[in-house]
CSV table of N, CA, C and O in Angstrom, one decimal:
chain,number,residue,atom,x,y,z
Q,36,MET,N,0.7,-1.1,0.2
Q,36,MET,CA,-0.2,0.4,0.2
Q,36,MET,C,0.7,1.6,-0.2
Q,36,MET,O,2.5,1.7,0.4
Q,37,PRO,N,0.6,2.6,-0.7
Q,37,PRO,CA,1.7,3.0,-0.7
Q,37,PRO,C,1.4,4.2,0.3
Q,37,PRO,O,3.0,4.5,0.3
Q,38,ASP,N,0.4,3.9,1.1
Q,38,ASP,CA,-0.1,5.1,2.0
Q,38,ASP,C,0.8,4.1,3.0
Q,38,ASP,O,1.2,5.2,4.5
Q,39,ASP,N,1.6,3.5,3.3
Q,39,ASP,CA,2.0,2.4,4.2
Q,39,ASP,C,3.5,3.7,4.8
Q,39,ASP,O,3.8,4.4,3.9
Q,40,PHE,N,3.8,3.6,6.3
Q,40,PHE,CA,4.5,4.4,6.9
Q,40,PHE,C,6.2,3.4,6.7
Q,40,PHE,O,6.1,2.5,6.8
Q,41,THR,N,7.6,3.7,5.9
Q,41,THR,CA,8.5,3.1,6.0
Q,41,THR,C,9.8,3.1,7.1
Q,41,THR,O,9.4,4.7,7.6
Q,42,PRO,N,10.7,3.0,6.4
Q,42,PRO,CA,11.8,3.3,7.7
Q,42,PRO,C,12.3,5.1,7.1
Q,42,PRO,O,12.7,5.7,7.1
Q,43,GLU,N,12.2,5.2,6.2
Q,43,GLU,CA,12.1,6.5,4.9
Q,43,GLU,C,11.2,7.7,5.5
Q,43,GLU,O,11.2,8.4,4.8
Q,44,SER,N,10.4,7.1,5.8
Q,44,SER,CA,9.1,8.2,7.0
Q,44,SER,C,10.0,9.1,7.4
Q,44,SER,O,10.4,9.1,8.3
Q,45,LYS,N,9.5,10.5,6.6
Q,45,LYS,CA,9.9,11.7,8.3
Q,45,LYS,C,8.9,11.5,9.4
Q,45,LYS,O,7.8,11.8,9.3
Q,46,VAL,N,9.5,12.1,10.0
Q,46,VAL,CA,8.5,12.5,11.6
Q,46,VAL,C,7.7,13.4,12.0
Q,46,VAL,O,6.5,13.2,11.7
Q,47,ARG,N,8.2,14.5,10.9
Q,47,ARG,CA,6.6,15.1,10.3
Q,47,ARG,C,5.9,14.6,9.5
Q,47,ARG,O,4.5,14.6,9.9
Q,48,GLU,N,5.6,13.6,8.5
Q,48,GLU,CA,4.7,12.5,8.2
Q,48,GLU,C,3.9,12.4,8.8
Q,48,GLU,O,2.9,12.4,9.2
Q,49,VAL,N,4.8,11.4,9.9
Q,49,VAL,CA,3.4,10.3,11.3
Q,49,VAL,C,3.1,11.8,11.6
Q,49,VAL,O,1.7,11.5,11.9
Q,50,VAL,N,3.4,13.3,12.3
Q,50,VAL,CA,2.8,13.2,12.7
Q,50,VAL,C,1.8,14.2,11.9
Q,50,VAL,O,0.4,14.8,12.4
Q,51,ASP,N,1.2,15.6,10.8
Q,51,ASP,CA,0.9,15.3,9.7
Q,51,ASP,C,-0.5,14.6,9.7
Q,51,ASP,O,-1.5,14.8,9.5
Q,52,ARG,N,0.0,13.2,9.7
Q,52,ARG,CA,-1.0,12.2,8.9
Q,52,ARG,C,-1.5,11.9,9.9
Q,52,ARG,O,-2.7,11.9,9.8
Q,53,LEU,N,-1.3,11.6,11.3
Q,53,LEU,CA,-1.7,10.8,12.8
Q,53,LEU,C,-1.8,11.9,13.9
Q,53,LEU,O,-2.8,12.1,14.4
Q,54,GLY,N,-1.9,13.2,13.7
Q,54,GLY,CA,-2.0,14.1,14.9
Q,54,GLY,C,-1.4,13.8,16.1
Q,54,GLY,O,-0.5,12.8,15.9
Q,55,ASP,N,-1.9,13.2,16.8
Q,55,ASP,CA,-2.2,13.6,18.2
Q,55,ASP,C,-1.4,11.8,18.3
Q,55,ASP,O,-0.5,11.1,19.5
Q,56,ARG,N,-2.0,10.9,17.9
Q,56,ARG,CA,-1.8,9.2,17.5
Q,56,ARG,C,-0.5,8.7,17.0
Q,56,ARG,O,-0.2,8.5,17.2
Q,57,GLY,N,-0.7,9.9,16.0
Q,57,GLY,CA,1.3,10.0,15.5
Q,57,GLY,C,2.3,10.4,16.8
Q,57,GLY,O,3.3,9.6,16.9
Q,58,ARG,N,1.9,11.2,17.4
Q,58,ARG,CA,3.0,12.5,18.4
Q,58,ARG,C,2.5,11.2,19.1
Q,58,ARG,O,4.3,10.9,19.9
Q,59,ASP,N,1.9,10.3,20.2
Q,59,ASP,CA,1.5,9.5,21.5
Q,59,ASP,C,2.8,7.6,20.3
Q,59,ASP,O,2.8,8.0,21.2
Q,60,ALA,N,2.7,7.5,19.2
Q,60,ALA,CA,3.5,6.4,19.1
Q,60,ALA,C,4.5,6.9,19.3
Q,60,ALA,O,5.4,5.6,19.2
Q,61,LEU,N,5.4,8.0,18.4
Q,61,LEU,CA,6.5,8.3,18.4
Q,61,LEU,C,7.5,8.4,19.6
Q,61,LEU,O,8.1,7.8,19.7
Q,62,LEU,N,6.4,9.4,20.8
Q,62,LEU,CA,6.6,9.2,22.5
Q,62,LEU,C,6.6,7.0,23.2
Q,62,LEU,O,7.9,7.3,23.7
Q,63,ARG,N,5.8,7.0,23.0
Q,63,ARG,CA,6.0,5.6,22.8
Q,63,ARG,C,7.4,4.4,22.9
Q,63,ARG,O,7.4,4.0,23.1
Q,64,HIS,N,7.9,4.4,21.1
Q,64,HIS,CA,9.2,4.4,21.2
Q,64,HIS,C,10.3,5.7,21.6
Q,64,HIS,O,11.2,5.1,20.9
Q,65,GLY,N,9.9,6.6,22.4
Q,65,GLY,CA,11.4,7.5,22.5
Q,65,GLY,C,11.4,8.1,21.7
Q,65,GLY,O,12.7,9.3,22.3
Q,66,TYR,N,10.6,8.4,21.0
Q,66,TYR,CA,11.1,10.5,20.4
Q,66,TYR,C,10.5,11.4,21.1
Q,66,TYR,O,9.0,11.2,20.6
Q,67,ASP,N,10.7,12.5,22.0
Q,67,ASP,CA,9.7,13.0,22.4
Q,67,ASP,C,10.1,14.5,21.3
Q,67,ASP,O,10.8,14.7,20.8
Q,68,ILE,N,9.1,14.6,20.6
Q,68,ILE,CA,9.0,16.0,19.9
Q,68,ILE,C,9.1,17.4,20.1
Q,68,ILE,O,9.1,18.3,19.9
Q,69,GLY,N,8.3,16.9,21.6
Q,69,GLY,CA,7.9,18.2,22.3
Q,69,GLY,C,6.6,19.5,21.8
Q,69,GLY,O,6.1,18.5,21.4
Q,70,GLU,N,6.2,20.2,22.7
Q,70,GLU,CA,5.8,21.4,21.8
Q,70,GLU,C,6.2,22.0,20.3
Q,70,GLU,O,7.4,22.7,20.5
Q,71,GLY,N,5.8,21.5,19.6
Q,71,GLY,CA,6.5,22.4,18.6
Q,71,GLY,C,7.7,21.4,17.8
Q,71,GLY,O,8.4,20.5,18.4
Q,72,TYR,N,8.7,21.8,16.9
Q,72,TYR,CA,10.2,21.3,17.2
Q,72,TYR,C,11.1,21.9,17.7
Q,72,TYR,O,11.4,23.4,17.4
Q,73,VAL,N,11.6,21.3,19.0
Q,73,VAL,CA,12.7,21.8,18.8
Q,73,VAL,C,13.9,23.1,18.8
Q,73,VAL,O,14.5,23.7,18.1
Q,74,ASP,N,14.0,21.6,17.8
Q,74,ASP,CA,15.0,21.4,16.3
Q,74,ASP,C,14.3,21.5,15.6
Q,74,ASP,O,14.1,20.2,15.0
Q,75,VAL,N,14.2,22.3,14.3
Q,75,VAL,CA,13.2,22.5,13.0
Q,75,VAL,C,14.2,21.6,12.1
Q,75,VAL,O,13.0,20.6,11.6
Q,76,LEU,N,15.5,20.9,12.5
Q,76,LEU,CA,15.9,19.5,10.8
Q,76,LEU,C,15.1,18.7,11.6
Q,76,LEU,O,15.3,17.8,11.1
Q,77,SER,N,14.9,18.2,12.9
Q,77,SER,CA,14.3,16.9,13.6
Q,77,SER,C,13.2,16.7,13.0
Q,77,SER,O,12.8,15.7,12.5
Q,78,GLN,N,12.1,17.8,12.4
Q,78,GLN,CA,10.8,16.3,11.6
Q,78,GLN,C,11.1,16.4,10.7
Q,78,GLN,O,10.7,15.5,10.0
Q,79,TYR,N,12.1,16.9,10.2
Q,79,TYR,CA,13.0,16.1,8.6
Q,79,TYR,C,13.3,15.3,8.4
Q,79,TYR,O,14.2,14.6,7.8
Q,80,GLN,N,13.9,14.7,9.6
Q,80,GLN,CA,14.6,13.4,10.2
Q,80,GLN,C,13.5,12.1,9.6
Q,80,GLN,O,12.8,11.6,10.2
Q,81,THR,N,14.5,11.2,8.9
Q,81,THR,CA,13.8,10.1,8.7
Q,81,THR,C,13.5,9.0,10.3
Q,81,THR,O,14.4,8.8,10.7
Q,82,LEU,N,12.3,8.1,10.0
Q,82,LEU,CA,12.6,7.1,11.1
Q,82,LEU,C,14.0,5.9,11.5
Q,82,LEU,O,13.9,6.0,12.5
Q,83,GLU,N,14.0,5.8,10.1
Q,83,GLU,CA,15.6,5.0,10.2
Q,83,GLU,C,16.5,6.1,10.9
Q,83,GLU,O,17.3,5.7,11.9
Q,84,HIS,N,17.4,6.8,10.6
Q,84,HIS,CA,17.9,7.7,10.7
Q,84,HIS,C,17.5,8.6,12.3
Q,84,HIS,O,18.6,7.8,13.2
Q,85,ALA,N,16.7,8.3,12.7
Q,85,ALA,CA,16.1,8.2,14.4
Q,85,ALA,C,16.3,6.9,15.0
Q,85,ALA,O,17.1,6.8,16.7
Q,86,ALA,N,16.0,6.4,14.6
Q,86,ALA,CA,16.4,4.9,15.4
Q,86,ALA,C,18.0,4.8,15.8
Q,86,ALA,O,18.5,4.9,16.3
Q,87,ARG,N,18.9,5.2,14.1
Q,87,ARG,CA,20.2,4.3,14.0
Q,87,ARG,C,20.9,5.6,15.0
Q,87,ARG,O,22.1,5.5,15.7
Q,88,THR,N,20.5,6.6,15.1
Q,88,THR,CA,21.0,7.6,16.1
Q,88,THR,C,20.1,7.6,17.8
Q,88,THR,O,21.0,8.5,18.7
Q,89,GLU,N,19.7,6.4,18.1
Q,89,GLU,CA,19.2,6.3,19.2
Q,89,GLU,C,18.0,7.0,19.8
Q,89,GLU,O,18.3,7.4,21.0
Q,90,ARG,N,17.6,8.1,19.2
Q,90,ARG,CA,16.1,8.5,19.2
Q,90,ARG,C,14.7,8.1,19.1
Q,90,ARG,O,13.9,8.7,19.7
Q,91,LEU,N,14.5,6.8,19.0
Q,91,LEU,CA,13.8,6.0,18.3
Q,91,LEU,C,13.9,5.0,18.9
Q,91,LEU,O,14.6,4.5,18.7
Q,92,ARG,N,13.6,3.8,19.9
Q,92,ARG,CA,13.4,2.3,20.0
Q,92,ARG,C,12.5,1.7,19.1
Q,92,ARG,O,11.0,1.9,18.6
Q,93,ASP,N,13.0,0.7,18.8
Q,93,ASP,CA,12.0,-0.3,17.7
Q,93,ASP,C,11.0,-0.3,17.0
Q,93,ASP,O,9.9,0.8,17.0
Q,94,LEU,N,11.8,0.1,16.3
Q,94,LEU,CA,11.5,1.1,15.0
Q,94,LEU,C,10.3,0.0,14.2
Q,94,LEU,O,9.0,0.8,13.6
Q,95,ASP,N,10.6,-1.4,13.9
Q,95,ASP,CA,9.9,-2.4,13.2
Q,95,ASP,C,8.1,-1.9,13.8
Q,95,ASP,O,7.6,-1.9,13.5
Q,96,GLY,N,8.1,-2.0,15.6
Q,96,GLY,CA,7.2,-2.0,15.8
Q,96,GLY,C,6.1,-0.4,16.2
Q,96,GLY,O,5.1,-1.1,16.1
Q,97,LEU,N,7.7,0.5,15.7
Q,97,LEU,CA,6.8,1.6,15.4
Q,97,LEU,C,6.1,1.5,13.9
Q,97,LEU,O,4.8,2.2,13.7
Q,98,LEU,N,6.7,1.1,13.0
Q,98,LEU,CA,6.3,0.9,11.9
Q,98,LEU,C,4.2,0.5,11.9
Q,98,LEU,O,3.7,0.9,11.2
Q,99,ARG,N,4.5,-1.0,12.4
Q,99,ARG,CA,3.5,-1.5,12.7
Q,99,ARG,C,2.9,-0.4,13.1
Q,99,ARG,O,1.2,-0.5,12.4
Q,100,GLU,N,2.5,-0.4,14.5
Q,100,GLU,CA,1.3,0.7,15.4
Q,100,GLU,C,1.5,1.7,14.3
Q,100,GLU,O,0.1,1.9,14.1
Q,101,LEU,N,2.3,2.4,14.2
Q,101,LEU,CA,1.5,3.4,12.7
Q,101,LEU,C,0.5,3.4,11.5
Q,101,LEU,O,-0.2,4.1,11.4
Q,102,ASN,N,1.1,1.9,10.8
Q,102,ASN,CA,0.7,1.6,9.9
Q,102,ASN,C,-0.9,1.0,9.7
Q,102,ASN,O,-1.8,1.1,9.5
Q,103,ALA,N,-1.6,0.4,11.3
Q,103,ALA,CA,-2.2,0.3,11.5
Q,103,ALA,C,-3.7,0.9,11.6
Q,103,ALA,O,-4.0,1.2,11.9
Q,104,ALA,N,-2.7,2.6,12.6
Q,104,ALA,CA,-3.2,3.7,12.7
Q,104,ALA,C,-3.6,4.3,11.6
Q,104,ALA,O,-4.6,5.1,12.0
Q,105,ALA,N,-3.2,4.0,10.4
Q,105,ALA,CA,-2.8,4.6,9.0
Q,105,ALA,C,-4.5,4.5,9.0
Q,105,ALA,O,-5.3,3.5,8.8
C-alpha cells in the first residue's frame, strides 16, 4: 500500500497524517518532539535515521503501530 509508513518516512509525515496518535506513538517509542519542534531539522529526519541515532526504539514495532493507525 503506497500510504504505508516506512523507515524512510519523515517524523513530520507521521505527525501530519496521524496528529496526536502519531505523536503519542513516537513518544511511546522514545521520540519526544515536544511542543512544536525544538530542533527544526528533526522534523525532516527519517524514522530510520532516528532509530540509528538512538532517538527512537523498536522501529519495526513503531511502523506496525503507525500502519495499523493509518
